[in-house]
Short mmCIF file of C-alpha atoms in Angstrom, two decimals:
data_model
loop_
_atom_site.label_atom_id
_atom_site.label_comp_id
_atom_site.label_asym_id
_atom_site.label_seq_id
_atom_site.Cartn_x
_atom_site.Cartn_y
_atom_site.Cartn_z
CA MET A 1 0.00 0.00 0.00
CA SER A 2 1.08 3.57 -0.63
CA PRO A 3 0.94 6.43 1.90
CA ASP A 4 -2.11 7.71 -0.01
CA ASP A 5 -3.89 4.37 0.50
CA LEU A 6 -3.11 4.40 4.23
CA TRP A 7 -4.21 7.99 4.48
CA SER A 8 -7.52 7.30 2.73
CA VAL A 9 -8.37 4.68 5.39
CA VAL A 10 -7.38 7.01 8.24
CA GLU A 11 -9.43 9.81 6.71
CA ALA A 12 -12.49 7.56 6.22
CA THR A 13 -12.18 6.36 9.82
CA GLY A 14 -12.30 9.97 10.98
CA ARG A 15 -15.48 10.54 8.96
CA VAL A 16 -17.08 7.44 10.46
CA LYS A 17 -16.12 8.25 14.04
CA HIS A 18 -16.71 11.97 14.11
CA GLY A 19 -19.20 12.47 11.29
CA ASN A 20 -22.63 11.07 10.66
CA PRO A 21 -22.05 8.40 8.03
CA GLY A 22 -25.49 6.76 8.37
CA GLU A 23 -26.22 3.07 7.80
CA PHE A 24 -23.89 2.68 4.85
CA LEU A 25 -23.90 -1.13 5.02
CA ALA A 26 -27.72 -1.35 4.88
CA GLY A 27 -28.73 -4.22 2.60
CA ARG A 28 -25.23 -5.70 2.71
CA THR A 29 -24.15 -8.94 4.35
CA VAL A 30 -20.70 -9.63 5.77
CA ALA A 31 -19.24 -13.06 6.58
CA VAL A 32 -16.88 -13.03 9.56
CA MET A 33 -14.86 -16.25 9.32
CA PHE A 34 -12.41 -16.99 12.11
CA PHE A 35 -10.35 -20.12 11.53
CA GLU A 36 -8.59 -19.46 14.84
CA PRO A 37 -9.98 -17.84 17.97
CA SER A 38 -9.74 -14.11 18.63
CA THR A 39 -12.24 -12.31 20.78
CA ARG A 40 -11.37 -8.66 20.33
CA THR A 41 -10.90 -8.58 16.58
CA ARG A 42 -13.94 -10.72 15.83
CA LEU A 43 -16.32 -8.86 18.10
CA SER A 44 -15.16 -5.46 16.87
CA PHE A 45 -15.77 -6.55 13.26
CA GLU A 46 -19.24 -7.82 14.14
CA SER A 47 -19.99 -4.61 16.02
CA ALA A 48 -18.69 -2.60 13.03
CA VAL A 49 -21.10 -4.35 10.65
CA LEU A 50 -24.08 -3.95 12.98
CA GLN A 51 -23.37 -0.28 13.75
CA SER A 52 -23.26 0.42 10.01
CA GLY A 53 -26.66 -1.18 9.40
CA GLY A 54 -25.38 -4.39 7.78
CA ARG A 55 -26.04 -8.03 8.55
CA VAL A 56 -23.35 -10.38 9.79
CA PHE A 57 -22.87 -14.13 10.02
CA GLY A 58 -19.91 -16.45 10.35
CA PHE A 59 -18.06 -18.69 12.74
CA ALA A 60 -15.60 -18.26 15.57
CA ASN A 61 -14.08 -21.69 15.36
CA PRO A 62 -13.51 -23.92 12.31
CA THR A 63 -14.41 -27.12 14.13
CA ALA A 64 -18.06 -26.09 13.66
CA THR A 65 -17.69 -26.04 9.84
CA SER A 66 -17.29 -28.49 6.97
CA GLN A 67 -13.51 -27.94 7.26
CA SER A 68 -13.68 -30.55 10.01
CA LYS A 69 -15.14 -32.95 7.39
CA GLY A 70 -12.10 -32.34 5.22
CA GLU A 71 -13.44 -29.60 2.95
CA SER A 72 -10.60 -27.56 1.47
CA PHE A 73 -10.08 -23.93 2.43
CA ALA A 74 -10.52 -22.97 -1.22
CA ASP A 75 -13.93 -24.69 -1.47
CA THR A 76 -15.12 -23.09 1.78
CA ILE A 77 -14.17 -19.65 0.49
CA ARG A 78 -15.70 -20.16 -2.97
CA THR A 79 -18.95 -21.27 -1.34
CA VAL A 80 -19.24 -18.52 1.26
CA ALA A 81 -18.28 -15.89 -1.34
CA GLY A 82 -21.70 -16.47 -2.88
CA TYR A 83 -23.47 -15.78 0.42
CA CYS A 84 -22.16 -12.31 1.21
CA ASP A 85 -20.91 -8.93 0.00
CA ALA A 86 -17.59 -9.07 1.88
CA MET A 87 -15.58 -11.61 3.86
CA VAL A 88 -13.49 -10.98 6.96
CA ILE A 89 -10.97 -13.78 7.45
CA ARG A 90 -8.61 -14.71 10.23
CA HIS A 91 -6.53 -17.80 9.63
CA PRO A 92 -3.45 -19.32 11.30
CA VAL A 93 -1.74 -19.88 7.91
CA GLU A 94 0.31 -17.04 6.42
CA GLY A 95 -1.11 -15.83 3.12
CA ALA A 96 -4.58 -17.35 3.67
CA ALA A 97 -6.41 -14.03 3.24
CA ARG A 98 -4.58 -13.17 0.02
CA MET A 99 -5.35 -16.61 -1.33
CA ALA A 100 -9.03 -16.13 -0.42
CA SER A 101 -9.08 -12.76 -2.20
CA GLU A 102 -7.97 -14.48 -5.41
CA LEU A 103 -10.60 -17.21 -5.32
CA SER A 104 -13.63 -15.01 -5.92
CA GLY A 105 -14.66 -11.49 -6.76
CA THR A 106 -15.95 -10.90 -3.22
CA PRO A 107 -13.79 -8.43 -1.26
CA VAL A 108 -11.72 -9.95 1.56
CA ILE A 109 -10.44 -8.14 4.64
CA ASN A 110 -7.47 -9.79 6.35
CA ALA A 111 -8.13 -9.99 10.08
CA GLY A 112 -4.76 -11.63 10.72
CA ASP A 113 -2.89 -14.39 8.86
CA GLY A 114 -0.58 -16.36 11.14
CA SER A 115 2.56 -14.42 11.97
CA ASN A 116 2.40 -12.43 8.73
CA GLN A 117 0.09 -9.41 8.87
CA HIS A 118 -2.68 -7.91 10.95
CA PRO A 119 -3.42 -4.86 8.84
CA THR A 120 -6.59 -3.66 10.56
CA GLN A 121 -4.57 -3.32 13.77
CA THR A 122 -2.09 -1.11 11.93
CA PHE A 123 -4.89 1.03 10.53
CA LEU A 124 -6.41 1.57 13.95
CA ASP A 125 -2.98 2.34 15.41
CA LEU A 126 -2.36 4.94 12.71
CA PHE A 127 -5.81 6.44 13.18
CA THR A 128 -5.27 6.65 16.96
CA MET A 129 -1.97 8.47 16.43
CA TYR A 130 -3.54 10.85 13.92
CA GLU A 131 -6.53 11.53 16.14
CA SER A 132 -4.30 12.21 19.10
CA LEU A 133 -1.70 14.45 17.46
CA GLY A 134 -3.38 15.72 14.29
CA ARG A 135 -0.68 14.45 11.95
CA LEU A 136 1.09 11.32 10.75
CA GLU A 137 4.18 12.94 9.31
CA GLY A 138 7.43 12.93 11.24
CA LEU A 139 6.18 11.21 14.39
CA ARG A 140 8.70 10.21 17.05
CA VAL A 141 7.70 6.73 18.16
CA GLY A 142 9.27 4.31 20.62
CA MET A 143 8.33 0.63 20.39
CA MET A 144 8.99 -1.52 23.42
CA GLY A 145 8.69 -5.17 24.41
CA ASP A 146 8.63 -8.15 22.10
CA LEU A 147 9.83 -6.60 18.86
CA LYS A 148 11.06 -9.91 17.47
CA TYR A 149 7.80 -11.84 17.25
CA GLY A 150 5.21 -9.05 17.46
CA ARG A 151 3.65 -8.68 14.04
CA THR A 152 1.88 -5.44 15.04
CA VAL A 153 5.18 -3.62 15.56
CA HIS A 154 6.54 -4.90 12.24
CA SER A 155 3.52 -3.65 10.29
CA LEU A 156 3.44 -0.37 12.22
CA THR A 157 7.14 0.23 11.55
CA HIS A 158 6.56 -0.29 7.86
CA ALA A 159 3.60 2.10 7.84
CA LEU A 160 5.25 4.83 9.95
CA ALA A 161 8.34 4.70 7.76
CA MET A 162 6.17 5.85 4.85
CA PHE A 163 5.39 9.01 6.79
CA GLY A 164 8.97 9.82 7.76
CA ALA A 165 8.89 8.78 11.42
CA GLU A 166 11.83 8.75 13.81
CA LEU A 167 11.84 5.41 15.61
CA ALA A 168 13.36 3.96 18.77
CA PHE A 169 13.26 0.20 19.31
CA ILE A 170 13.50 -0.72 22.98
CA ALA A 171 13.95 -4.42 23.73
CA PRO A 172 16.26 -6.96 25.36
CA PRO A 173 18.79 -8.44 22.89
CA SER A 174 16.82 -11.70 22.62
CA LEU A 175 13.70 -9.82 21.43
CA ASP A 176 15.30 -7.24 19.12
CA MET A 177 13.57 -6.05 15.98
CA PRO A 178 14.40 -8.61 13.24
CA GLU A 179 17.10 -7.76 10.74
CA HIS A 180 14.73 -7.95 7.78
CA VAL A 181 12.67 -5.10 9.25
CA LEU A 182 15.79 -3.05 10.03
CA ASP A 183 17.15 -3.70 6.55
CA GLY A 184 13.99 -2.16 5.13
CA LEU A 185 14.71 1.00 7.13
CA ARG A 186 18.42 1.16 6.35
CA GLY A 187 17.71 1.73 2.69
CA SER A 188 15.42 4.67 3.49
CA SER A 189 15.84 8.09 5.08
CA ILE A 190 14.20 6.90 8.31
CA ARG A 191 16.21 7.48 11.47
CA PHE A 192 16.05 4.74 14.05
CA ARG A 193 17.97 3.60 17.10
CA GLN A 194 18.02 0.47 19.21
CA LEU A 195 17.89 0.90 22.98
CA ARG A 196 17.84 -1.49 25.91
CA GLN A 197 15.75 0.44 28.47
CA PRO A 198 12.87 2.91 28.12
CA GLU A 199 14.73 5.50 30.22
CA GLU A 200 17.40 5.67 27.50
CA ALA A 201 14.75 7.33 25.31
CA ALA A 202 14.28 10.14 27.87
CA ASP A 203 15.79 12.90 25.75
CA LEU A 204 14.23 11.83 22.44
CA GLY A 205 10.97 13.72 23.00
CA LEU A 206 8.87 10.71 22.03
CA ASP A 207 5.32 11.43 20.88
CA PHE A 208 4.26 7.82 21.43
CA LEU A 209 5.51 4.77 23.29
CA TYR A 210 3.98 1.63 21.75
CA VAL A 211 4.21 -1.23 24.25
CA THR A 212 3.78 -4.90 23.42
CA ARG A 213 3.53 -7.95 25.63
CA ILE A 214 6.58 -10.05 26.32
CA GLN A 215 5.43 -13.63 26.12
CA LYS A 216 6.61 -15.96 28.84
CA GLU A 217 6.87 -18.90 26.44
CA ARG A 218 9.69 -17.15 24.53
CA PHE A 219 12.01 -17.76 27.48
CA GLY A 220 13.48 -21.09 28.54
CA ASP A 221 14.47 -19.77 31.96
CA PRO A 222 11.62 -18.43 34.18
CA GLN A 223 14.07 -16.25 36.14
CA GLU A 224 15.29 -14.60 32.97
CA TYR A 225 11.69 -13.95 31.98
CA ALA A 226 10.95 -12.41 35.36
CA SER A 227 13.89 -10.02 35.19
CA VAL A 228 13.16 -8.98 31.59
CA ALA A 229 9.44 -8.54 32.23
CA HIS A 230 10.14 -6.39 35.27
CA SER A 231 12.48 -4.00 33.47
CA TYR A 232 10.04 -3.56 30.58
CA THR A 233 7.08 -2.46 32.68
CA VAL A 234 5.76 1.06 32.11
CA THR A 235 5.08 2.89 35.36
CA ARG A 236 4.24 6.49 36.21
CA ASP A 237 8.00 6.99 36.65
CA THR A 238 8.58 5.78 33.09
CA VAL A 239 6.02 8.27 31.80
CA SER A 240 7.66 11.11 33.77
CA ALA A 241 11.10 10.11 32.49
CA LEU A 242 9.92 10.14 28.88
CA GLY A 243 8.31 13.56 29.24
CA GLY A 244 4.74 14.58 29.97
CA GLY A 245 3.76 14.65 26.31
CA VAL A 246 4.35 10.98 25.59
CA ARG A 247 1.24 8.95 24.78
CA ILE A 248 1.23 5.29 25.76
CA MET A 249 -0.27 2.77 23.33
CA HIS A 250 -0.70 -1.01 23.50
CA PRO A 251 -2.53 -3.40 21.14
CA LEU A 252 -3.95 -5.26 24.21
CA PRO A 253 -4.43 -7.63 25.90
CA ARG A 254 -1.90 -6.47 28.46
CA VAL A 255 -0.62 -8.62 31.26
CA ASP A 256 1.57 -6.48 33.48
CA GLU A 257 3.70 -4.50 31.04
CA ILE A 258 1.82 -1.29 31.84
CA SER A 259 1.15 -0.74 35.50
CA GLU A 260 -2.51 -0.03 36.26
CA ASP A 261 -1.78 3.30 37.90
CA VAL A 262 -0.85 4.61 34.44
CA ASP A 263 -4.46 4.05 33.28
CA ALA A 264 -5.69 7.22 34.97
CA LEU A 265 -3.07 9.45 33.33
CA PRO A 266 -4.08 11.48 30.27
CA ASN A 267 -1.09 9.83 28.55
CA ALA A 268 -2.83 6.43 28.53
CA LEU A 269 -4.26 5.93 25.07
CA TYR A 270 -4.68 2.16 24.93
CA PHE A 271 -8.38 1.89 25.70
CA ILE A 272 -9.21 4.64 23.21
CA GLN A 273 -6.98 2.75 20.77
CA ALA A 274 -8.93 -0.49 21.36
CA HIS A 275 -12.24 1.32 20.86
CA ASN A 276 -10.97 2.80 17.61
CA GLY A 277 -11.03 -0.74 16.25
CA VAL A 278 -14.74 -0.33 15.53
CA PRO A 279 -14.72 2.91 13.46
CA THR A 280 -11.58 1.68 11.66
CA ARG A 281 -13.24 -1.60 10.69
CA ARG A 282 -16.47 0.21 9.78
CA ALA A 283 -14.47 2.45 7.45
CA LEU A 284 -12.70 -0.51 5.83
CA LEU A 285 -15.96 -2.40 5.33
CA GLY A 286 -17.51 0.71 3.82
CA LEU A 287 -14.59 1.24 1.47
CA VAL A 288 -14.40 -2.36 0.21
CA THR A 289 -18.16 -2.73 -0.33
CA GLY A 290 -18.63 0.69 -1.89
CA GLY A 291 -20.87 1.81 0.99
CA LEU A 292 -18.41 4.63 1.69
CA GLU A 293 -16.51 6.65 -0.87
CA MET B 1 40.40 -27.85 -27.47
CA THR B 2 37.41 -26.49 -25.58
CA GLY B 3 35.88 -24.97 -28.69
CA GLU B 4 36.42 -28.13 -30.75
CA ARG B 5 34.64 -30.29 -28.22
CA THR B 6 31.61 -28.00 -28.17
CA TYR B 7 31.16 -28.36 -31.91
CA LYS B 8 31.10 -32.10 -31.58
CA VAL B 9 27.75 -31.88 -29.80
CA TYR B 10 25.35 -32.65 -32.62
CA ALA B 11 24.51 -29.41 -34.48
CA ILE B 12 20.84 -28.58 -34.91
CA GLU B 13 18.99 -27.04 -37.86
CA ASN B 14 16.24 -25.33 -35.90
CA GLY B 15 15.76 -24.82 -32.19
CA THR B 16 17.33 -23.36 -29.07
CA VAL B 17 20.85 -23.84 -27.71
CA ILE B 18 21.44 -23.15 -24.03
CA ASP B 19 25.18 -22.90 -23.48
CA HIS B 20 27.47 -22.05 -20.54
CA ILE B 21 25.35 -23.87 -17.97
CA PRO B 22 27.61 -24.69 -14.98
CA THR B 23 28.18 -28.45 -14.66
CA PRO B 24 26.15 -30.43 -13.52
CA LEU B 25 22.99 -28.33 -13.89
CA ALA B 26 21.94 -29.29 -17.45
CA LEU B 27 19.26 -31.72 -16.33
CA LYS B 28 17.87 -29.21 -13.81
CA VAL B 29 17.64 -26.62 -16.58
CA VAL B 30 15.65 -29.10 -18.69
CA ARG B 31 13.31 -29.75 -15.78
CA ILE B 32 12.83 -26.07 -14.87
CA LEU B 33 11.79 -25.48 -18.46
CA GLY B 34 9.52 -28.54 -18.40
CA LEU B 35 11.12 -29.84 -21.60
CA GLU B 36 11.39 -33.54 -20.73
CA ALA B 37 8.67 -34.46 -23.22
CA GLU B 38 9.49 -31.90 -25.89
CA GLY B 39 11.02 -34.24 -28.45
CA ILE B 40 14.64 -34.49 -29.51
CA MET B 41 17.19 -32.88 -27.26
CA THR B 42 20.96 -33.15 -27.04
CA ILE B 43 22.54 -32.72 -23.64
CA GLY B 44 26.29 -32.33 -23.15
CA ILE B 45 27.75 -32.42 -19.68
CA GLY B 46 31.18 -31.51 -18.33
CA PHE B 47 32.88 -29.64 -21.17
CA ARG B 48 35.91 -27.62 -20.28
CA SER B 49 35.30 -23.89 -20.17
CA LYS B 50 37.51 -20.83 -19.81
CA THR B 51 34.93 -19.00 -17.70
CA LEU B 52 33.32 -21.85 -15.74
CA LEU B 53 36.09 -23.58 -13.82
CA GLY B 54 33.96 -26.55 -12.83
CA GLY B 55 33.03 -27.18 -16.46
CA LYS B 56 29.99 -26.34 -18.54
CA ASP B 57 26.93 -28.11 -19.84
CA VAL B 58 25.05 -27.53 -23.08
CA VAL B 59 21.41 -28.24 -23.91
CA LYS B 60 20.19 -28.23 -27.51
CA VAL B 61 16.44 -28.33 -27.98
CA GLU B 62 15.40 -29.25 -31.50
CA ASN B 63 12.50 -27.65 -33.35
CA ARG B 64 11.47 -25.55 -30.40
CA ILE B 65 12.14 -21.80 -30.20
CA LEU B 66 11.94 -20.92 -26.52
CA SER B 67 10.40 -17.55 -25.65
CA PRO B 68 12.37 -14.94 -23.68
CA ALA B 69 10.06 -15.59 -20.69
CA GLU B 70 11.06 -19.25 -20.82
CA THR B 71 14.78 -18.71 -21.23
CA ASP B 72 14.81 -16.14 -18.40
CA MET B 73 13.83 -19.01 -16.08
CA VAL B 74 17.29 -20.48 -16.70
CA ALA B 75 18.76 -17.45 -14.90
CA LEU B 76 17.35 -18.76 -11.62
CA ILE B 77 20.12 -21.36 -11.42
CA ALA B 78 22.50 -20.46 -14.26
CA PRO B 79 22.59 -16.67 -14.70
CA GLU B 80 25.73 -16.94 -16.85
CA ALA B 81 24.06 -19.21 -19.41
CA THR B 82 23.77 -17.96 -22.99
CA ILE B 83 21.00 -18.62 -25.47
CA ASN B 84 21.31 -19.05 -29.23
CA ILE B 85 18.22 -19.33 -31.39
CA ILE B 86 18.98 -21.42 -34.49
CA ARG B 87 17.00 -21.26 -37.73
CA ASN B 88 18.01 -23.11 -40.90
CA GLY B 89 21.33 -24.08 -39.35
CA LYS B 90 22.32 -20.48 -38.57
CA VAL B 91 22.40 -18.51 -35.34
CA GLN B 92 19.50 -16.15 -35.79
CA GLU B 93 19.53 -14.57 -32.34
CA LYS B 94 21.99 -14.41 -29.46
CA ARG B 95 19.98 -13.77 -26.36
CA LYS B 96 21.06 -12.61 -22.92
CA ILE B 97 18.97 -13.80 -19.99
CA SER B 98 17.90 -11.93 -16.89
CA LEU B 99 16.09 -12.97 -13.74
CA PRO B 100 12.32 -13.13 -14.24
CA SER B 101 10.36 -10.55 -12.25
CA GLU B 102 7.78 -13.22 -11.32
CA VAL B 103 8.17 -16.96 -10.87
CA TRP B 104 5.28 -19.40 -10.83
CA ASP B 105 5.32 -23.01 -9.59
CA VAL B 106 9.00 -23.95 -9.65
CA LEU B 107 10.15 -22.16 -6.51
CA THR B 108 9.04 -23.57 -3.14
CA CYS B 109 8.44 -21.41 -0.09
CA PRO B 110 10.71 -22.29 2.85
CA ASN B 111 7.99 -21.27 5.33
CA PRO B 112 6.13 -24.47 6.31
CA ASN B 113 3.15 -22.40 7.48
CA CYS B 114 2.70 -20.62 4.15
CA ALA B 115 -0.59 -20.89 2.22
CA THR B 116 1.35 -22.47 -0.66
CA ASN B 117 2.43 -25.34 1.61
CA GLN B 118 -0.72 -25.62 3.75
CA LEU B 119 -3.73 -24.61 1.67
CA GLY B 120 -2.75 -25.39 -1.90
CA ALA B 121 -2.19 -21.81 -3.10
CA ARG B 122 -0.27 -21.76 -6.38
CA ARG B 123 3.39 -20.96 -5.72
CA HIS B 124 4.10 -17.40 -6.86
CA PHE B 125 7.19 -15.31 -6.10
CA LEU B 126 8.17 -11.75 -6.94
CA LEU B 127 11.77 -10.65 -7.51
CA GLU B 128 12.91 -8.70 -4.47
CA GLU B 129 15.78 -6.75 -5.90
CA ARG B 130 17.56 -6.69 -9.25
CA GLY B 131 21.03 -8.15 -9.05
CA THR B 132 20.20 -10.70 -6.35
CA VAL B 133 18.45 -14.05 -6.62
CA THR B 134 16.13 -13.17 -3.76
CA TYR B 135 12.40 -13.63 -4.26
CA ARG B 136 9.48 -12.79 -1.99
CA CYS B 137 6.55 -15.17 -1.60
CA ARG B 138 3.36 -13.44 -2.69
CA TYR B 139 1.42 -15.17 0.09
CA CYS B 140 3.40 -15.30 3.32
CA GLU B 141 5.72 -12.43 2.21
CA ARG B 142 8.89 -14.22 3.34
CA SER B 143 11.90 -13.80 1.11
CA THR B 144 14.03 -16.68 -0.07
CA THR B 145 17.27 -17.03 -1.98
CA VAL B 146 17.07 -19.33 -4.97
CA ASN B 147 19.38 -22.31 -5.20
CA PRO B 148 19.09 -25.47 -7.25
CA ASP B 149 17.80 -27.37 -4.20
CA ASN B 150 14.72 -25.27 -3.39
CA LEU B 151 13.32 -25.54 -6.89
CA ARG B 152 10.52 -27.97 -7.41
CA TYR B 153 9.81 -29.56 -10.75
CA SER B 154 6.55 -30.74 -12.19
#
């Protein structure tokens, strides 16, 4: 996607959230097909369809479908494509949504394909940043936590780079941003640095700190996990150190990487961010079905 | 000596000559091009070469003029190969090959969890960067470097 494409989604999301877009999915039916469980993404898609006046059906678990009888993914998609105006697909296999989009003329929205992409998360992250600061150009963004396996930070890095961001990657060595992502930045004019602790970003004047969960199962040694998890927890002191203007984001669910006493600060953006999932997905559904221009 | 030996591979009247294939890749070239059932073919293996120290192979395909899209596939494993198109016993065209911008079917994705390996999506790769043999899977978006061992033949 180009910066213009990203911008058109952010702009449409703003119209949906702050304007009066009406029931632009009236008379349209959306299939929400989740081949692996996900509560937040699935429910926000279903809410998005309903709030826009559309009808929604689907499944939350493939064991309840003919896939369990051995039907191929391709046949399932070709069949359901005839039942709806758009399909929302989450699948544990990388590339499943792109494959689905090629099997029929029905638009497909990727709601996550294995460890590859989760584009609607990136759209809602971008919208949240735009809504909070009024621009996407030249943002100073720190990303902290599991940068190695977290697909949201990879996609967000790629998107922010298109808008000339300045980036700081804050992680223990074992969870550093992968080389293939850094290589993509090295060839561009994007400035980035790799840090070990959030306090090292104190004088960078970060606009946003994007925090992700460090997963226990990535560590063989529970003591190592405990020490890493502790030093990558955002507290009120972290917020003060980074400067009062920093906004804290998190794709949720959080475990203990942001201490609960941060929730009450005006810097805490993560619940607003989660709620922005609905207008973002409404905008995308409107754009792919032609309900929105 | 080298030149003399090359001429002793049976000359063809019409068809395509693929020369300067590094030994022992001639049979892989034939399979990448899907030419096993194309009729008469002469394959020479292990000629001495000034430029290819390990020797060179030659494939002569009779009565079949390969298209540039086909011969570019040879560049995946033998970028230094040269192509001569022969008509009426004469070299009608000397063709240079370059890496194809898209590759269907013959390249396998190294990611076991890719839709091409799990769901039956048709294998499709896009050239990542000119000058390298790195391709990106259109489905899982992982990049892979081509070598004769990760090519799959029909």
